[in-house]
XYZ file of C-alpha atoms in Angstrom:
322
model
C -47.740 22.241 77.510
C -47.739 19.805 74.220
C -47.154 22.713 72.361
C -44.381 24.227 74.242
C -42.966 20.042 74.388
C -43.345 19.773 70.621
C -41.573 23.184 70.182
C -38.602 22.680 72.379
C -38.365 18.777 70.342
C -38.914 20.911 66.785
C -35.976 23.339 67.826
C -33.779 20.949 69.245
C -34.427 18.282 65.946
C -33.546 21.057 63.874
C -29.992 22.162 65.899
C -29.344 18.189 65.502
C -30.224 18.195 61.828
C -28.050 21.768 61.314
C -25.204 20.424 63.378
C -22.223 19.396 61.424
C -21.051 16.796 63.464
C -24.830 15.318 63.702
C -24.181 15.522 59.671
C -20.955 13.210 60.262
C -22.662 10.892 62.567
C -25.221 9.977 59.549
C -25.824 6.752 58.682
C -24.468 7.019 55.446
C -20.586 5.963 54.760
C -18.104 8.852 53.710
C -16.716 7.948 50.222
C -12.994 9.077 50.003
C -12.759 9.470 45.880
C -9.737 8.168 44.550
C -8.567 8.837 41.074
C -6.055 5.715 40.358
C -6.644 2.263 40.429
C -6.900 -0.041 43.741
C -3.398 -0.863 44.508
C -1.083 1.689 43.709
C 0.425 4.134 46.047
C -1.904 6.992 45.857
C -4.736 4.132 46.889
C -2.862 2.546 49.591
C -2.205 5.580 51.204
C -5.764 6.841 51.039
C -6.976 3.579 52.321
C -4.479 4.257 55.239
C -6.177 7.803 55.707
C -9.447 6.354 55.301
C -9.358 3.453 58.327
C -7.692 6.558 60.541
C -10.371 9.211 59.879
C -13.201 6.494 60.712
C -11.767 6.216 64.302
C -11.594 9.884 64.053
C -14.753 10.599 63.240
C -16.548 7.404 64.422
C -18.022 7.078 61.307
C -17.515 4.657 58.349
C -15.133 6.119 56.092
C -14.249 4.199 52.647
C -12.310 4.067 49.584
C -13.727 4.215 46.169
C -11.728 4.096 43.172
C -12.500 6.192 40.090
C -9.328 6.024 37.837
C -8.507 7.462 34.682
C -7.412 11.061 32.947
C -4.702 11.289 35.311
C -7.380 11.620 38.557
C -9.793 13.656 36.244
C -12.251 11.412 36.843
C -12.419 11.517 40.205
C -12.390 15.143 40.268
C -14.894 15.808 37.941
C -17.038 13.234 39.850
C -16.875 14.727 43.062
C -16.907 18.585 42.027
C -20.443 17.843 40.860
C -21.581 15.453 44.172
C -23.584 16.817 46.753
C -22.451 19.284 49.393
C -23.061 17.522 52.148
C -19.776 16.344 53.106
C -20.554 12.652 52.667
C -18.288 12.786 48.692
C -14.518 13.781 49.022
C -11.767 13.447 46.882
C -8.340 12.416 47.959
C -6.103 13.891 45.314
C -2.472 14.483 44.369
C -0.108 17.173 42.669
C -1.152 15.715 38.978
C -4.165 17.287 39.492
C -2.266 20.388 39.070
C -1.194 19.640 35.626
C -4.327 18.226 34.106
C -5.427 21.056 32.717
C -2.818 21.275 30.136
C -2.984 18.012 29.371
C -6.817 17.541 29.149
C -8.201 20.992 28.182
C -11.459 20.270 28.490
C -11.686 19.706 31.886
C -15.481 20.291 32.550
C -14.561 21.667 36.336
C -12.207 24.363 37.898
C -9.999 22.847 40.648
C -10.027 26.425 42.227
C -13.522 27.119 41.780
C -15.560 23.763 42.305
C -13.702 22.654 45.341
C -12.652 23.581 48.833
C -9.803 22.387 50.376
C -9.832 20.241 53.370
C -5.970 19.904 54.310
C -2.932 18.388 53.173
C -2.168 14.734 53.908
C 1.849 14.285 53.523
C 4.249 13.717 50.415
C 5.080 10.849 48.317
C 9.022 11.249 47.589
C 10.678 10.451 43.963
C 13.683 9.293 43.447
C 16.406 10.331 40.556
C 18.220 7.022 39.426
C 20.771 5.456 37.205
C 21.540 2.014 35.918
C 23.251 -0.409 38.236
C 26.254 -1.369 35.687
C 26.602 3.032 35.553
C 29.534 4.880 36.774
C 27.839 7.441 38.183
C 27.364 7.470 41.821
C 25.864 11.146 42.232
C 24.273 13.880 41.345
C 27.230 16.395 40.607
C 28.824 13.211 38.541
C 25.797 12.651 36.523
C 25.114 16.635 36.139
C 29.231 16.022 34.024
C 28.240 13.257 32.495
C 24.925 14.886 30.768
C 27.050 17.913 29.635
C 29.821 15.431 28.362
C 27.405 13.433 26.189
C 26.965 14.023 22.532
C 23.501 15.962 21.751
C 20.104 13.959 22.235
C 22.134 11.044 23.807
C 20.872 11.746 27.520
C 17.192 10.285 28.350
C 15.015 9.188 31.148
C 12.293 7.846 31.577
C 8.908 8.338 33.263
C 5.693 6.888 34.430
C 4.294 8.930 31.284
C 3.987 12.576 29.509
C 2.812 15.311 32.091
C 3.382 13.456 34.960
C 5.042 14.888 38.074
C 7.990 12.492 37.260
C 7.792 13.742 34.038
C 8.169 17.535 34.762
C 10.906 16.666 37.652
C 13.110 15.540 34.717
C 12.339 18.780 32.771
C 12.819 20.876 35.493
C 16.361 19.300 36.378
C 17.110 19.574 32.682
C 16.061 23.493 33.269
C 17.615 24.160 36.346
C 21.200 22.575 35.455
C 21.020 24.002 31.610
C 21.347 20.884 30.467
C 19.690 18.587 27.628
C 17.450 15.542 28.562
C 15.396 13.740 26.425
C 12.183 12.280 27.671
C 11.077 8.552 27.578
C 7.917 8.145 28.761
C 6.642 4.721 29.374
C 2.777 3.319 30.369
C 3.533 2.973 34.626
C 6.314 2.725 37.065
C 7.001 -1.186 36.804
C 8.156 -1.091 32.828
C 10.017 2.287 33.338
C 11.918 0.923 35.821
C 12.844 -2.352 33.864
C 14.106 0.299 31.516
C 16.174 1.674 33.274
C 17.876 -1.682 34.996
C 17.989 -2.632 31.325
C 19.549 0.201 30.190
C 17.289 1.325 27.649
C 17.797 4.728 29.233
C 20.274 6.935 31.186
C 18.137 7.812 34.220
C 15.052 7.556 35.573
C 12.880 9.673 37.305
C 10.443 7.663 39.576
C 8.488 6.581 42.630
C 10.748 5.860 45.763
C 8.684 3.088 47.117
C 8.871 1.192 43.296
C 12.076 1.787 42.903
C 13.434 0.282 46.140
C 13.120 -3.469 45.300
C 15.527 -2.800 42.313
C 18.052 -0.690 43.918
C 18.528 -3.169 46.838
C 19.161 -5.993 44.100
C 21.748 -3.727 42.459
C 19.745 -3.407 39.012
C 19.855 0.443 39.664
C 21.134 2.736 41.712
C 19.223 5.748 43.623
C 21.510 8.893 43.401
C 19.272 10.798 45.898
C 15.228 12.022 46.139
C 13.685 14.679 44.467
C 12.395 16.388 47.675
C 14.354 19.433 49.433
C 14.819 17.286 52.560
C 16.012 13.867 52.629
C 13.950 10.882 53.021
C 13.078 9.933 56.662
C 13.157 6.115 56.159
C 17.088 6.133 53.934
C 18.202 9.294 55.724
C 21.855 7.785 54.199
C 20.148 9.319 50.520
C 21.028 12.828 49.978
C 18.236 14.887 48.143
C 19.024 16.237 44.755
C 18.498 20.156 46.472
C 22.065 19.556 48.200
C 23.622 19.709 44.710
C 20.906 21.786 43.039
C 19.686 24.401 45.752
C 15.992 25.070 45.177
C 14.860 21.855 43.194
C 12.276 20.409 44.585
C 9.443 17.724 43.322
C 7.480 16.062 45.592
C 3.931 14.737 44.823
C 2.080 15.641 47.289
C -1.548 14.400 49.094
C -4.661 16.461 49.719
C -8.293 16.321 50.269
C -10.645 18.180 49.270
C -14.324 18.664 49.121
C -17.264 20.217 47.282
C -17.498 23.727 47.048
C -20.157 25.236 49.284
C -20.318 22.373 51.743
C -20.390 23.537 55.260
C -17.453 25.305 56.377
C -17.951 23.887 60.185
C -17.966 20.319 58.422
C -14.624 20.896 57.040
C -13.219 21.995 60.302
C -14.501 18.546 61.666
C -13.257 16.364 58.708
C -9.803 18.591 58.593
C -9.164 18.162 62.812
C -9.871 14.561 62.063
C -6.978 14.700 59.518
C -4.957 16.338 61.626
C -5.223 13.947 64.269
C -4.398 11.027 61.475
C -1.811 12.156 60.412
C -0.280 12.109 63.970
C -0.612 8.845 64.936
C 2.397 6.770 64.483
C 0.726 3.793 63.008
C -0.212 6.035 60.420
C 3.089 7.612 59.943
C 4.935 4.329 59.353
C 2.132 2.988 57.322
C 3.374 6.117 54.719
C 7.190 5.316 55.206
C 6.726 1.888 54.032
C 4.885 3.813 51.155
C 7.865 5.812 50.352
C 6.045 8.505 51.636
C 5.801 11.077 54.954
C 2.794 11.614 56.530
C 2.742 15.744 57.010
C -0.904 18.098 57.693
C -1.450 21.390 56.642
C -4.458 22.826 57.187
C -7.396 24.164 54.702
C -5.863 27.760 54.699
C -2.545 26.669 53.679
C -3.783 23.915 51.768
C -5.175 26.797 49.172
C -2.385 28.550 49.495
C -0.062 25.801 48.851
C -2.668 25.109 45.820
C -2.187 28.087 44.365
C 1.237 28.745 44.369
C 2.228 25.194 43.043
C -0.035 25.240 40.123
C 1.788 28.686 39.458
C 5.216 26.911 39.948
C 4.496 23.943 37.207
C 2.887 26.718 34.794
C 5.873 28.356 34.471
C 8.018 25.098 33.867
C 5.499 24.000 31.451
C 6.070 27.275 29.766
C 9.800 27.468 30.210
C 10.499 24.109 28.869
C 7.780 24.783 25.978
C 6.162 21.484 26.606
C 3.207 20.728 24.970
C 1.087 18.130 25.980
C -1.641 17.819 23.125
C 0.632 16.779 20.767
């Protein structure tokens, strides 16, 4: 009878100790990796994520910052934790571009992760001077083509950045020319651009708020197909130039091999987060829209927009190393 006790407690300790929801009930804290600095937008909105996925999962869920290389750090950090679900990485669209940027990557974004789900979209905004006569997107579009040769710049948060390729990807997609200012974070390339020190900008919604309400700039519209839910008065750019589109967008992801059941747990937790309104209007104040997508179309999404800023890279012949 001790036998057949100690077998049924063996086999039932093991089931626990197998069970990926017994794995997310461990004592140990999730770390949510983030690759920029405590503070900024990517951080606040993964400590929003974070405090919603602990109710979720009734476990302790917290932020740690790893910043630097664009989120490189981060990645390459987690890519090489332990499987157990316990190290993931809350990441953004940059992550797409690093490789041309830093060729040396020592991990494969396709290869050394798997994806958990998408987390919602941090919106840009294209904007002018507040002393410019330009009050949209079809009269800027004029003015660029008016302008003398290499007169036409704007300015970004820094080279290879989505902002960045938004700007070269307008200058593609309206055959115009646009030269590129890049400047070391949002706050001095939007003094910039109040100062006039350049024509446009391309930039963070949330940052460049403040600004536009004081009249030192003016948005012209966001850089997302659809228009901003919190300023739904803001047209997008895509309702002059069908098919632009550039939107940073939010995803988690986790080592490669850890327990597929796991990431069904951790990615219905998401889910859940991201429907809670709390949550949601934490990410408008952000500039931002809180939006899931699953781990299938996660990858998917993955792979086609690594594709899609490939072929601008290529198009535009940028070249980051230079």
């Amino acid at each position: 009878m001790f036998a057949s006790r100690f077998t049924r407690r063996a086999l039932a300790a093991l089931a626990l100790t197998l069970s990926p929801v017994a794995a997310l009930h461990a004592a140990e804290p999730i770390r949510l990796v983030v690759g920029f600095a405590p503070g900024g937008g990517v951080d606040t909105l993964a400590r929003v994520t974070a405090q919603a996925l602990s109710k979720e999962l009734d476990r302790t869920v917290i932020v740690e910052n790893k910043s630097g290389a664009g989120g490189t750090i981060s990645a390459d950090y987690v890519s090489k934790s332990q499987a157990d679900g316990n190290t993931l990485l809350f990441a953004d669209t940059s992550l797409l571009v690093a490789p041309y940027i830093y060729p040396a990557l020592r991990y494969d974004l396709q290869r050394d992760f798997a994806p958990i789900g998408m987390v919602g979209q941090s919106d840009l905004a294209l904007a002018v001077p507040g002393d410019s006569p330009v009050k949209t997107v079809a009269e800027l579009i004029e003015a660029i083509r008016k302008a003398p040769p290499q007169t036409e710049t704007f300015a970004s948060v820094g080279v290879g950045s989505v902002h960045h390729l938004g700007g070269e990807l307008f200058a593609l997609q309206t055959k115009t020319e646009l030269v590129h200012v890049p400047y070391r974070g949002g706050a001095p390339a939007s003094q910039a651009l109040a100062s006039g020190e350049v024509s446009m900008s391309f930039a963070s919604l949330a940052s460049s708020i403040g600004l536009a309400n004081s009249g030192r700039i003016r948005l012209l519209a966001t850089l997302s197909e659809r228009r901003f839910p919190g300023m739904p008065d803001l047209p997008s750019v895509s309702e002059t130039i069908p098919g632009y589109s550039v939107t940073p967008s939010l995803f988690m992801l986790a080592p490669q091999n850890v327990d597929p059941a796991l990431i069904a747990t951790v990615s219905k937790a998401l889910e859940n987060s991201m429907q809670q309104k709390q949550v949601q209007d934490a990410f408008l104040a952000q500039g931002s829209v809180a939006g899931y997508q699953d781990a299938q179309a996660t990858e998917k999404w993955l792979g086609e927009e690594t594709e899609r800023w490939a072929n601008v890279i290529k198009t535009a012949q940028l070249d980051f190393k230079q």
